[in-house]
Amino acid sequence: AKCLPILLFQTEACPMLSRDKQSLEFAMTRLFMKIFRTGSASIVVECQRSFNFIPIKLQISIRTAKFL
């Protein structure tokens, strides 16, 4: 929760391509895989839901809407 704002810093002001968003999403998924020591995407999704983690693409959209 503390590192995510740093990772998303200024994403609302910069136009991002969908591949950039996918790259950030991949990095966060891999981070969750390392934290929970799993290789299963379904377990990662369940952990993200349990911790109320909003997907990166949605977070960027929310931040952009607030910025504008």
PDB file of N, CA, C, O and CB in Angstrom:
ATOM      1  N   ALA A   1       0.821  -1.188   0.000  1.00  0.00           N
ATOM      2  CA  ALA A   1       0.000   0.000   0.000  1.00  0.00           C
ATOM      3  C   ALA A   1       0.873   1.263   0.000  1.00  0.00           C
ATOM      4  O   ALA A   1       0.476   2.295  -0.541  1.00  0.00           O
ATOM      5  CB  ALA A   1      -0.939  -0.008   1.209  1.00  0.00           C
ATOM      6  N   LYS A   2       2.054   1.176   0.604  1.00  0.00           N
ATOM      7  CA  LYS A   2       2.917   2.348   0.666  1.00  0.00           C
ATOM      8  C   LYS A   2       3.657   2.581  -0.640  1.00  0.00           C
ATOM      9  O   LYS A   2       3.924   3.728  -0.999  1.00  0.00           O
ATOM     10  CB  LYS A   2       3.908   2.205   1.796  1.00  0.00           C
ATOM     11  N   CYS A   3       3.994   1.520  -1.354  1.00  0.00           N
ATOM     12  CA  CYS A   3       4.769   1.651  -2.594  1.00  0.00           C
ATOM     13  C   CYS A   3       3.911   1.941  -3.810  1.00  0.00           C
ATOM     14  O   CYS A   3       4.413   2.475  -4.800  1.00  0.00           O
ATOM     15  CB  CYS A   3       5.556   0.398  -2.837  1.00  0.00           C
ATOM     16  N   LEU A   4       2.644   1.607  -3.762  1.00  0.00           N
ATOM     17  CA  LEU A   4       1.785   1.771  -4.925  1.00  0.00           C
ATOM     18  C   LEU A   4       1.663   3.227  -5.370  1.00  0.00           C
ATOM     19  O   LEU A   4       1.737   3.482  -6.572  1.00  0.00           O
ATOM     20  CB  LEU A   4       0.418   1.216  -4.627  1.00  0.00           C
ATOM     21  N   PRO A   5       1.481   4.200  -4.467  1.00  0.00           N
ATOM     22  CA  PRO A   5       1.432   5.598  -4.931  1.00  0.00           C
ATOM     23  C   PRO A   5       2.719   6.030  -5.635  1.00  0.00           C
ATOM     24  O   PRO A   5       2.671   6.823  -6.575  1.00  0.00           O
ATOM     25  CB  PRO A   5       1.165   6.527  -3.752  1.00  0.00           C
ATOM     26  N   ILE A   6       3.854   5.520  -5.196  1.00  0.00           N
ATOM     27  CA  ILE A   6       5.119   5.860  -5.843  1.00  0.00           C
ATOM     28  C   ILE A   6       5.157   5.257  -7.243  1.00  0.00           C
ATOM     29  O   ILE A   6       5.612   5.895  -8.192  1.00  0.00           O
ATOM     30  CB  ILE A   6       6.323   5.360  -5.001  1.00  0.00           C
ATOM     31  N   LEU A   7       4.676   4.030  -7.361  1.00  0.00           N
ATOM     32  CA  LEU A   7       4.641   3.360  -8.659  1.00  0.00           C
ATOM     33  C   LEU A   7       3.715   4.082  -9.631  1.00  0.00           C
ATOM     34  O   LEU A   7       3.997   4.145 -10.827  1.00  0.00           O
ATOM     35  CB  LEU A   7       4.197   1.908  -8.495  1.00  0.00           C
ATOM     36  N   LEU A   8       2.619   4.622  -9.126  1.00  0.00           N
ATOM     37  CA  LEU A   8       1.630   5.278  -9.976  1.00  0.00           C
ATOM     38  C   LEU A   8       1.800   6.794 -10.048  1.00  0.00           C
ATOM     39  O   LEU A   8       0.953   7.481 -10.619  1.00  0.00           O
ATOM     40  CB  LEU A   8       0.253   4.956  -9.481  1.00  0.00           C
ATOM     41  N   PHE A   9       2.882   7.325  -9.479  1.00  0.00           N
ATOM     42  CA  PHE A   9       3.121   8.760  -9.450  1.00  0.00           C
ATOM     43  C   PHE A   9       3.093   9.341 -10.854  1.00  0.00           C
ATOM     44  O   PHE A   9       3.821   8.882 -11.734  1.00  0.00           O
ATOM     45  CB  PHE A   9       4.456   9.065  -8.779  1.00  0.00           C
ATOM     46  N   GLN A  10       2.279  10.323 -11.061  1.00  0.00           N
ATOM     47  CA  GLN A  10       2.133  11.084 -12.302  1.00  0.00           C
ATOM     48  C   GLN A  10       1.548  10.289 -13.466  1.00  0.00           C
ATOM     49  O   GLN A  10       1.607  10.754 -14.604  1.00  0.00           O
ATOM     50  CB  GLN A  10       3.456  11.623 -12.704  1.00  0.00           C
ATOM     51  N   THR A  11       0.992   9.117 -13.221  1.00  0.00           N
ATOM     52  CA  THR A  11       0.366   8.382 -14.321  1.00  0.00           C
ATOM     53  C   THR A  11      -0.897   9.084 -14.798  1.00  0.00           C
ATOM     54  O   THR A  11      -1.324   8.897 -15.938  1.00  0.00           O
ATOM     55  CB  THR A  11       0.040   6.949 -13.890  1.00  0.00           C
ATOM     56  N   GLU A  12      -1.497   9.896 -13.924  1.00  0.00           N
ATOM     57  CA  GLU A  12      -2.715  10.596 -14.326  1.00  0.00           C
ATOM     58  C   GLU A  12      -2.421  11.724 -15.321  1.00  0.00           C
ATOM     59  O   GLU A  12      -3.285  12.084 -16.121  1.00  0.00           O
ATOM     60  CB  GLU A  12      -3.424  11.159 -13.097  1.00  0.00           C
ATOM     61  N   ALA A  13      -1.227  12.273 -15.275  1.00  0.00           N
ATOM     62  CA  ALA A  13      -0.891  13.393 -16.146  1.00  0.00           C
ATOM     63  C   ALA A  13      -0.266  12.947 -17.469  1.00  0.00           C
ATOM     64  O   ALA A  13      -0.246  13.711 -18.434  1.00  0.00           O
ATOM     65  CB  ALA A  13       0.052  14.328 -15.432  1.00  0.00           C
ATOM     66  N   CYS A  14       0.234  11.736 -17.516  1.00  0.00           N
ATOM     67  CA  CYS A  14       0.898  11.233 -18.716  1.00  0.00           C
ATOM     68  C   CYS A  14      -0.026  10.281 -19.464  1.00  0.00           C
ATOM     69  O   CYS A  14      -0.625   9.392 -18.858  1.00  0.00           O
ATOM     70  CB  CYS A  14       2.220  10.527 -18.355  1.00  0.00           C
ATOM     71  N   PRO A  15      -0.143  10.458 -20.756  1.00  0.00           N
ATOM     72  CA  PRO A  15      -0.946   9.493 -21.515  1.00  0.00           C
ATOM     73  C   PRO A  15      -0.232   8.140 -21.526  1.00  0.00           C
ATOM     74  O   PRO A  15       0.962   8.062 -21.815  1.00  0.00           O
ATOM     75  CB  PRO A  15      -1.196   9.996 -22.975  1.00  0.00           C
ATOM     76  N   MET A  16      -0.966   7.091 -21.214  1.00  0.00           N
ATOM     77  CA  MET A  16      -0.376   5.760 -21.163  1.00  0.00           C
ATOM     78  C   MET A  16      -1.032   4.868 -22.200  1.00  0.00           C
ATOM     79  O   MET A  16      -2.252   4.870 -22.362  1.00  0.00           O
ATOM     80  CB  MET A  16      -0.518   5.149 -19.757  1.00  0.00           C
ATOM     81  N   LEU A  17      -0.220   4.122 -22.887  1.00  0.00           N
ATOM     82  CA  LEU A  17      -0.719   3.149 -23.842  1.00  0.00           C
ATOM     83  C   LEU A  17      -1.203   1.915 -23.076  1.00  0.00           C
ATOM     84  O   LEU A  17      -0.825   1.696 -21.924  1.00  0.00           O
ATOM     85  CB  LEU A  17       0.381   2.770 -24.883  1.00  0.00           C
ATOM     86  N   SER A  18      -2.031   1.128 -23.724  1.00  0.00           N
ATOM     87  CA  SER A  18      -2.550  -0.062 -23.058  1.00  0.00           C
ATOM     88  C   SER A  18      -1.422  -1.037 -22.726  1.00  0.00           C
ATOM     89  O   SER A  18      -1.501  -1.750 -21.726  1.00  0.00           O
ATOM     90  CB  SER A  18      -3.602  -0.750 -23.936  1.00  0.00           C
ATOM     91  N   ARG A  19      -0.372  -1.078 -23.551  1.00  0.00           N
ATOM     92  CA  ARG A  19       0.746  -1.984 -23.244  1.00  0.00           C
ATOM     93  C   ARG A  19       1.504  -1.520 -22.001  1.00  0.00           C
ATOM     94  O   ARG A  19       2.060  -2.344 -21.275  1.00  0.00           O
ATOM     95  CB  ARG A  19       1.710  -2.076 -24.445  1.00  0.00           C
ATOM     96  N   ASP A  20       1.533  -0.211 -21.747  1.00  0.00           N
ATOM     97  CA  ASP A  20       2.166   0.296 -20.526  1.00  0.00           C
ATOM     98  C   ASP A  20       1.360  -0.136 -19.295  1.00  0.00           C
ATOM     99  O   ASP A  20       1.927  -0.531 -18.276  1.00  0.00           O
ATOM    100  CB  ASP A  20       2.289   1.844 -20.577  1.00  0.00           C
ATOM    101  N   LYS A  21       0.051  -0.056 -19.404  1.00  0.00           N
ATOM    102  CA  LYS A  21      -0.814  -0.482 -18.303  1.00  0.00           C
ATOM    103  C   LYS A  21      -0.687  -1.981 -18.071  1.00  0.00           C
ATOM    104  O   LYS A  21      -0.674  -2.439 -16.928  1.00  0.00           O
ATOM    105  CB  LYS A  21      -2.277  -0.112 -18.588  1.00  0.00           C
ATOM    106  N   GLN A  22      -0.595  -2.742 -19.155  1.00  0.00           N
ATOM    107  CA  GLN A  22      -0.424  -4.188 -19.023  1.00  0.00           C
ATOM    108  C   GLN A  22       0.911  -4.519 -18.373  1.00  0.00           C
ATOM    109  O   GLN A  22       1.013  -5.471 -17.600  1.00  0.00           O
ATOM    110  CB  GLN A  22      -0.527  -4.867 -20.391  1.00  0.00           C
ATOM    111  N   SER A  23       1.920  -3.740 -18.685  1.00  0.00           N
ATOM    112  CA  SER A  23       3.237  -3.945 -18.085  1.00  0.00           C
ATOM    113  C   SER A  23       3.189  -3.710 -16.576  1.00  0.00           C
ATOM    114  O   SER A  23       3.760  -4.486 -15.809  1.00  0.00           O
ATOM    115  CB  SER A  23       4.273  -3.014 -18.736  1.00  0.00           C
ATOM    116  N   LEU A  24       2.514  -2.645 -16.147  1.00  0.00           N
ATOM    117  CA  LEU A  24       2.357  -2.386 -14.715  1.00  0.00           C
ATOM    118  C   LEU A  24       1.536  -3.480 -14.047  1.00  0.00           C
ATOM    119  O   LEU A  24       1.843  -3.899 -12.931  1.00  0.00           O
ATOM    120  CB  LEU A  24       1.698  -1.024 -14.488  1.00  0.00           C
ATOM    121  N   GLU A  25       0.488  -3.943 -14.731  1.00  0.00           N
ATOM    122  CA  GLU A  25      -0.351  -5.013 -14.201  1.00  0.00           C
ATOM    123  C   GLU A  25       0.462  -6.296 -14.020  1.00  0.00           C
ATOM    124  O   GLU A  25       0.319  -6.990 -13.014  1.00  0.00           O
ATOM    125  CB  GLU A  25      -1.550  -5.268 -15.131  1.00  0.00           C
ATOM    126  N   PHE A  26       1.312  -6.604 -14.994  1.00  0.00           N
ATOM    127  CA  PHE A  26       2.170  -7.779 -14.913  1.00  0.00           C
ATOM    128  C   PHE A  26       3.120  -7.669 -13.719  1.00  0.00           C
ATOM    129  O   PHE A  26       3.313  -8.637 -12.982  1.00  0.00           O
ATOM    130  CB  PHE A  26       2.965  -7.954 -16.218  1.00  0.00           C
ATOM    131  N   ALA A  27       3.709  -6.488 -13.533  1.00  0.00           N
ATOM    132  CA  ALA A  27       4.635  -6.286 -12.416  1.00  0.00           C
ATOM    133  C   ALA A  27       3.932  -6.488 -11.074  1.00  0.00           C
ATOM    134  O   ALA A  27       4.496  -7.096 -10.164  1.00  0.00           O
ATOM    135  CB  ALA A  27       5.252  -4.879 -12.480  1.00  0.00           C
ATOM    136  N   MET A  28       2.710  -5.982 -10.947  1.00  0.00           N
ATOM    137  CA  MET A  28       1.978  -6.154  -9.689  1.00  0.00           C
ATOM    138  C   MET A  28       1.577  -7.614  -9.461  1.00  0.00           C
ATOM    139  O   MET A  28       1.614  -8.104  -8.332  1.00  0.00           O
ATOM    140  CB  MET A  28       0.732  -5.264  -9.680  1.00  0.00           C
ATOM    141  N   THR A  29       1.197  -8.300 -10.532  1.00  0.00           N
ATOM    142  CA  THR A  29       0.852  -9.716 -10.408  1.00  0.00           C
ATOM    143  C   THR A  29       2.065 -10.521  -9.970  1.00  0.00           C
ATOM    144  O   THR A  29       1.955 -11.382  -9.098  1.00  0.00           O
ATOM    145  CB  THR A  29       0.305 -10.261 -11.737  1.00  0.00           C
ATOM    146  N   ARG A  30       3.214 -10.250 -10.563  1.00  0.00           N
ATOM    147  CA  ARG A  30       4.442 -10.954 -10.176  1.00  0.00           C
ATOM    148  C   ARG A  30       4.828 -10.636  -8.738  1.00  0.00           C
ATOM    149  O   ARG A  30       5.334 -11.502  -8.024  1.00  0.00           O
ATOM    150  CB  ARG A  30       5.593 -10.583 -11.118  1.00  0.00           C
ATOM    151  N   LEU A  31       4.592  -9.403  -8.312  1.00  0.00           N
ATOM    152  CA  LEU A  31       4.869  -9.029  -6.929  1.00  0.00           C
ATOM    153  C   LEU A  31       4.020  -9.851  -5.973  1.00  0.00           C
ATOM    154  O   LEU A  31       4.524 -10.379  -4.982  1.00  0.00           O
ATOM    155  CB  LEU A  31       4.616  -7.534  -6.714  1.00  0.00           C
ATOM    156  N   PHE A  32       2.726  -9.959  -6.271  1.00  0.00           N
ATOM    157  CA  PHE A  32       1.846 -10.768  -5.435  1.00  0.00           C
ATOM    158  C   PHE A  32       2.267 -12.235  -5.458  1.00  0.00           C
ATOM    159  O   PHE A  32       2.182 -12.914  -4.435  1.00  0.00           O
ATOM    160  CB  PHE A  32       0.394 -10.629  -5.900  1.00  0.00           C
ATOM    161  N   MET A  33       2.718 -12.728  -6.600  1.00  0.00           N
ATOM    162  CA  MET A  33       3.174 -14.116  -6.690  1.00  0.00           C
ATOM    163  C   MET A  33       4.382 -14.351  -5.790  1.00  0.00           C
ATOM    164  O   MET A  33       4.493 -15.399  -5.154  1.00  0.00           O
ATOM    165  CB  MET A  33       3.521 -14.476  -8.142  1.00  0.00           C
ATOM    166  N   LYS A  34       5.278 -13.383  -5.736  1.00  0.00           N
ATOM    167  CA  LYS A  34       6.452 -13.519  -4.879  1.00  0.00           C
ATOM    168  C   LYS A  34       6.089 -13.409  -3.399  1.00  0.00           C
ATOM    169  O   LYS A  34       6.616 -14.150  -2.569  1.00  0.00           O
ATOM    170  CB  LYS A  34       7.487 -12.461  -5.238  1.00  0.00           C
ATOM    171  N   ILE A  35       5.192 -12.487  -3.077  1.00  0.00           N
ATOM    172  CA  ILE A  35       4.792 -12.305  -1.682  1.00  0.00           C
ATOM    173  C   ILE A  35       4.133 -13.569  -1.141  1.00  0.00           C
ATOM    174  O   ILE A  35       4.432 -14.011  -0.032  1.00  0.00           O
ATOM    175  CB  ILE A  35       3.837 -11.109  -1.546  1.00  0.00           C
ATOM    176  N   PHE A  36       3.227 -14.149  -1.941  1.00  0.00           N
ATOM    177  CA  PHE A  36       2.472 -15.308  -1.479  1.00  0.00           C
ATOM    178  C   PHE A  36       3.065 -16.634  -1.947  1.00  0.00           C
ATOM    179  O   PHE A  36       2.467 -17.690  -1.740  1.00  0.00           O
ATOM    180  CB  PHE A  36       1.049 -15.203  -1.947  1.00  0.00           C
ATOM    181  N   ARG A  37       4.220 -16.585  -2.566  1.00  0.00           N
ATOM    182  CA  ARG A  37       4.954 -17.773  -3.006  1.00  0.00           C
ATOM    183  C   ARG A  37       4.062 -18.741  -3.777  1.00  0.00           C
ATOM    184  O   ARG A  37       3.899 -19.901  -3.398  1.00  0.00           O
ATOM    185  CB  ARG A  37       5.567 -18.482  -1.807  1.00  0.00           C
ATOM    186  N   THR A  38       3.504 -18.248  -4.844  1.00  0.00           N
ATOM    187  CA  THR A  38       2.642 -19.064  -5.685  1.00  0.00           C
ATOM    188  C   THR A  38       2.897 -18.746  -7.149  1.00  0.00           C
ATOM    189  O   THR A  38       3.429 -17.689  -7.485  1.00  0.00           O
ATOM    190  CB  THR A  38       1.162 -18.838  -5.333  1.00  0.00           C
ATOM    191  N   GLY A  39       2.517 -19.661  -8.003  1.00  0.00           N
ATOM    192  CA  GLY A  39       2.621 -19.449  -9.437  1.00  0.00           C
ATOM    193  C   GLY A  39       1.254 -19.426 -10.086  1.00  0.00           C
ATOM    194  O   GLY A  39       1.137 -19.323 -11.308  1.00  0.00           O
ATOM    195  N   SER A  40       0.219 -19.521  -9.263  1.00  0.00           N
ATOM    196  CA  SER A  40      -1.142 -19.585  -9.769  1.00  0.00           C
ATOM    197  C   SER A  40      -1.768 -18.200  -9.851  1.00  0.00           C
ATOM    198  O   SER A  40      -1.822 -17.462  -8.868  1.00  0.00           O
ATOM    199  CB  SER A  40      -1.988 -20.490  -8.891  1.00  0.00           C
ATOM    200  N   ALA A  41      -2.241 -17.866 -11.056  1.00  0.00           N
ATOM    201  CA  ALA A  41      -2.879 -16.564 -11.251  1.00  0.00           C
ATOM    202  C   ALA A  41      -4.196 -16.476 -10.484  1.00  0.00           C
ATOM    203  O   ALA A  41      -4.558 -15.398 -10.011  1.00  0.00           O
ATOM    204  CB  ALA A  41      -3.121 -16.307 -12.743  1.00  0.00           C
ATOM    205  N   SER A  42      -4.915 -17.586 -10.353  1.00  0.00           N
ATOM    206  CA  SER A  42      -6.191 -17.561  -9.637  1.00  0.00           C
ATOM    207  C   SER A  42      -5.991 -17.279  -8.147  1.00  0.00           C
ATOM    208  O   SER A  42      -6.814 -16.604  -7.528  1.00  0.00           O
ATOM    209  CB  SER A  42      -6.927 -18.890  -9.823  1.00  0.00           C
ATOM    210  N   ILE A  43      -4.911 -17.789  -7.575  1.00  0.00           N
ATOM    211  CA  ILE A  43      -4.613 -17.500  -6.163  1.00  0.00           C
ATOM    212  C   ILE A  43      -4.254 -16.026  -6.000  1.00  0.00           C
ATOM    213  O   ILE A  43      -4.648 -15.390  -5.023  1.00  0.00           O
ATOM    214  CB  ILE A  43      -3.452 -18.400  -5.646  1.00  0.00           C
ATOM    215  N   VAL A  44      -3.516 -15.496  -6.949  1.00  0.00           N
ATOM    216  CA  VAL A  44      -3.142 -14.074  -6.895  1.00  0.00           C
ATOM    217  C   VAL A  44      -4.389 -13.200  -6.961  1.00  0.00           C
ATOM    218  O   VAL A  44      -4.512 -12.241  -6.200  1.00  0.00           O
ATOM    219  CB  VAL A  44      -2.174 -13.715  -8.053  1.00  0.00           C
ATOM    220  N   VAL A  45      -5.311 -13.519  -7.859  1.00  0.00           N
ATOM    221  CA  VAL A  45      -6.546 -12.742  -7.978  1.00  0.00           C
ATOM    222  C   VAL A  45      -7.341 -12.815  -6.680  1.00  0.00           C
ATOM    223  O   VAL A  45      -7.891 -11.807  -6.234  1.00  0.00           O
ATOM    224  CB  VAL A  45      -7.401 -13.252  -9.160  1.00  0.00           C
ATOM    225  N   GLU A  46      -7.407 -13.982  -6.077  1.00  0.00           N
ATOM    226  CA  GLU A  46      -8.132 -14.131  -4.811  1.00  0.00           C
ATOM    227  C   GLU A  46      -7.463 -13.338  -3.690  1.00  0.00           C
ATOM    228  O   GLU A  46      -8.150 -12.728  -2.870  1.00  0.00           O
ATOM    229  CB  GLU A  46      -8.223 -15.612  -4.422  1.00  0.00           C
ATOM    230  N   CYS A  47      -6.140 -13.340  -3.646  1.00  0.00           N
ATOM    231  CA  CYS A  47      -5.419 -12.546  -2.641  1.00  0.00           C
ATOM    232  C   CYS A  47      -5.653 -11.054  -2.860  1.00  0.00           C
ATOM    233  O   CYS A  47      -5.822 -10.305  -1.897  1.00  0.00           O
ATOM    234  CB  CYS A  47      -3.909 -12.857  -2.688  1.00  0.00           C
ATOM    235  N   GLN A  48      -5.663 -10.622  -4.107  1.00  0.00           N
ATOM    236  CA  GLN A  48      -5.910  -9.219  -4.397  1.00  0.00           C
ATOM    237  C   GLN A  48      -7.320  -8.827  -3.961  1.00  0.00           C
ATOM    238  O   GLN A  48      -7.522  -7.733  -3.433  1.00  0.00           O
ATOM    239  CB  GLN A  48      -5.711  -8.935  -5.892  1.00  0.00           C
ATOM    240  N   ARG A  49      -8.280  -9.697  -4.177  1.00  0.00           N
ATOM    241  CA  ARG A  49      -9.651  -9.420  -3.716  1.00  0.00           C
ATOM    242  C   ARG A  49      -9.708  -9.370  -2.191  1.00  0.00           C
ATOM    243  O   ARG A  49     -10.379  -8.510  -1.620  1.00  0.00           O
ATOM    244  CB  ARG A  49     -10.632 -10.493  -4.247  1.00  0.00           C
ATOM    245  N   SER A  50      -9.008 -10.287  -1.536  1.00  0.00           N
ATOM    246  CA  SER A  50      -9.033 -10.345  -0.068  1.00  0.00           C
ATOM    247  C   SER A  50      -8.448  -9.080   0.556  1.00  0.00           C
ATOM    248  O   SER A  50      -8.901  -8.633   1.610  1.00  0.00           O
ATOM    249  CB  SER A  50      -8.258 -11.572   0.428  1.00  0.00           C
ATOM    250  N   PHE A  51      -7.456  -8.515  -0.093  1.00  0.00           N
ATOM    251  CA  PHE A  51      -6.813  -7.309   0.426  1.00  0.00           C
ATOM    252  C   PHE A  51      -7.371  -6.029  -0.180  1.00  0.00           C
ATOM    253  O   PHE A  51      -6.781  -4.961  -0.014  1.00  0.00           O
ATOM    254  CB  PHE A  51      -5.332  -7.375   0.176  1.00  0.00           C
ATOM    255  N   ASN A  52      -8.512  -6.118  -0.888  1.00  0.00           N
ATOM    256  CA  ASN A  52      -9.166  -4.971  -1.516  1.00  0.00           C
ATOM    257  C   ASN A  52      -8.222  -4.209  -2.431  1.00  0.00           C
ATOM    258  O   ASN A  52      -8.221  -2.978  -2.451  1.00  0.00           O
ATOM    259  CB  ASN A  52      -9.715  -4.038  -0.456  1.00  0.00           C
ATOM    260  N   PHE A  53      -7.421  -4.947  -3.187  1.00  0.00           N
ATOM    261  CA  PHE A  53      -6.494  -4.351  -4.134  1.00  0.00           C
ATOM    262  C   PHE A  53      -7.231  -4.080  -5.441  1.00  0.00           C
ATOM    263  O   PHE A  53      -7.783  -4.996  -6.051  1.00  0.00           O
ATOM    264  CB  PHE A  53      -5.265  -5.273  -4.367  1.00  0.00           C
ATOM    265  N   ILE A  54      -7.237  -2.839  -5.859  1.00  0.00           N
ATOM    266  CA  ILE A  54      -7.903  -2.460  -7.103  1.00  0.00           C
ATOM    267  C   ILE A  54      -6.907  -2.668  -8.238  1.00  0.00           C
ATOM    268  O   ILE A  54      -5.753  -2.260  -8.116  1.00  0.00           O
ATOM    269  CB  ILE A  54      -8.418  -0.970  -7.056  1.00  0.00           C
ATOM    270  N   PRO A  55      -7.326  -3.299  -9.350  1.00  0.00           N
ATOM    271  CA  PRO A  55      -6.401  -3.504 -10.474  1.00  0.00           C
ATOM    272  C   PRO A  55      -5.787  -2.189 -10.966  1.00  0.00           C
ATOM    273  O   PRO A  55      -6.418  -1.134 -10.914  1.00  0.00           O
ATOM    274  CB  PRO A  55      -7.127  -4.195 -11.628  1.00  0.00           C
ATOM    275  N   ILE A  56      -4.557  -2.280 -11.440  1.00  0.00           N
ATOM    276  CA  ILE A  56      -3.793  -1.107 -11.873  1.00  0.00           C
ATOM    277  C   ILE A  56      -4.533  -0.299 -12.937  1.00  0.00           C
ATOM    278  O   ILE A  56      -4.573   0.929 -12.865  1.00  0.00           O
ATOM    279  CB  ILE A  56      -2.436  -1.539 -12.410  1.00  0.00           C
ATOM    280  N   LYS A  57      -5.115  -0.978 -13.917  1.00  0.00           N
ATOM    281  CA  LYS A  57      -5.809  -0.268 -14.994  1.00  0.00           C
ATOM    282  C   LYS A  57      -6.939   0.590 -14.436  1.00  0.00           C
ATOM    283  O   LYS A  57      -7.140   1.722 -14.877  1.00  0.00           O
ATOM    284  CB  LYS A  57      -6.361  -1.264 -16.027  1.00  0.00           C
ATOM    285  N   LEU A  58      -7.670   0.057 -13.475  1.00  0.00           N
ATOM    286  CA  LEU A  58      -8.762   0.808 -12.861  1.00  0.00           C
ATOM    287  C   LEU A  58      -8.225   1.949 -12.005  1.00  0.00           C
ATOM    288  O   LEU A  58      -8.794   3.040 -11.998  1.00  0.00           O
ATOM    289  CB  LEU A  58      -9.640  -0.119 -12.014  1.00  0.00           C
ATOM    290  N   GLN A  59      -7.133   1.705 -11.286  1.00  0.00           N
ATOM    291  CA  GLN A  59      -6.540   2.765 -10.461  1.00  0.00           C
ATOM    292  C   GLN A  59      -6.073   3.934 -11.321  1.00  0.00           C
ATOM    293  O   GLN A  59      -6.255   5.094 -10.954  1.00  0.00           O
ATOM    294  CB  GLN A  59      -5.362   2.213  -9.643  1.00  0.00           C
ATOM    295  N   ILE A  60      -5.474   3.623 -12.463  1.00  0.00           N
ATOM    296  CA  ILE A  60      -5.009   4.696 -13.352  1.00  0.00           C
ATOM    297  C   ILE A  60      -6.201   5.483 -13.885  1.00  0.00           C
ATOM    298  O   ILE A  60      -6.141   6.709 -13.981  1.00  0.00           O
ATOM    299  CB  ILE A  60      -4.176   4.117 -14.527  1.00  0.00           C
ATOM    300  N   SER A  61      -7.283   4.788 -14.232  1.00  0.00           N
ATOM    301  CA  SER A  61      -8.481   5.463 -14.718  1.00  0.00           C
ATOM    302  C   SER A  61      -9.073   6.379 -13.651  1.00  0.00           C
ATOM    303  O   SER A  61      -9.482   7.499 -13.957  1.00  0.00           O
ATOM    304  CB  SER A  61      -9.521   4.439 -15.165  1.00  0.00           C
ATOM    305  N   ILE A  62      -9.123   5.917 -12.407  1.00  0.00           N
ATOM    306  CA  ILE A  62      -9.651   6.709 -11.297  1.00  0.00           C
ATOM    307  C   ILE A  62      -8.772   7.936 -11.063  1.00  0.00           C
ATOM    308  O   ILE A  62      -9.276   9.047 -10.897  1.00  0.00           O
ATOM    309  CB  ILE A  62      -9.741   5.855 -10.009  1.00  0.00           C
ATOM    310  N   ARG A  63      -7.460   7.728 -11.053  1.00  0.00           N
ATOM    311  CA  ARG A  63      -6.530   8.843 -10.825  1.00  0.00           C
ATOM    312  C   ARG A  63      -6.635   9.878 -11.947  1.00  0.00           C
ATOM    313  O   ARG A  63      -6.589  11.081 -11.691  1.00  0.00           O
ATOM    314  CB  ARG A  63      -5.078   8.323 -10.719  1.00  0.00           C
ATOM    315  N   THR A  64      -6.777   9.410 -13.186  1.00  0.00           N
ATOM    316  CA  THR A  64      -6.901  10.329 -14.312  1.00  0.00           C
ATOM    317  C   THR A  64      -8.179  11.125 -14.219  1.00  0.00           C
ATOM    318  O   THR A  64      -8.175  12.329 -14.478  1.00  0.00           O
ATOM    319  CB  THR A  64      -6.854   9.574 -15.628  1.00  0.00           C
ATOM    320  N   ALA A  65      -9.284  10.479 -13.852  1.00  0.00           N
ATOM    321  CA  ALA A  65     -10.569  11.175 -13.717  1.00  0.00           C
ATOM    322  C   ALA A  65     -10.482  12.237 -12.622  1.00  0.00           C
ATOM    323  O   ALA A  65     -11.010  13.336 -12.791  1.00  0.00           O
ATOM    324  CB  ALA A  65     -11.707  10.169 -13.401  1.00  0.00           C
ATOM    325  N   LYS A  66      -9.828  11.931 -11.509  1.00  0.00           N
ATOM    326  CA  LYS A  66      -9.678  12.916 -10.429  1.00  0.00           C
ATOM    327  C   LYS A  66      -8.799  14.078 -10.884  1.00  0.00           C
ATOM    328  O   LYS A  66      -9.054  15.232 -10.542  1.00  0.00           O
ATOM    329  CB  LYS A  66      -9.075  12.254  -9.167  1.00  0.00           C
ATOM    330  N   PHE A  67      -7.761  13.761 -11.658  1.00  0.00           N
ATOM    331  CA  PHE A  67      -6.837  14.791 -12.132  1.00  0.00           C
ATOM    332  C   PHE A  67      -7.536  15.766 -13.071  1.00  0.00           C
ATOM    333  O   PHE A  67      -7.354  16.980 -12.977  1.00  0.00           O
ATOM    334  CB  PHE A  67      -5.641  14.150 -12.839  1.00  0.00           C
ATOM    335  N   LEU A  68      -8.340  15.212 -13.980  1.00  0.00           N
ATOM    336  CA  LEU A  68      -9.021  16.072 -14.940  1.00  0.00           C
ATOM    337  C   LEU A  68     -10.144  16.822 -14.284  1.00  0.00           C
ATOM    338  O   LEU A  68     -10.835  17.599 -14.943  1.00  0.00           O
ATOM    339  CB  LEU A  68      -9.550  15.265 -16.105  1.00  0.00           C
TER     340      LEU A  68
END
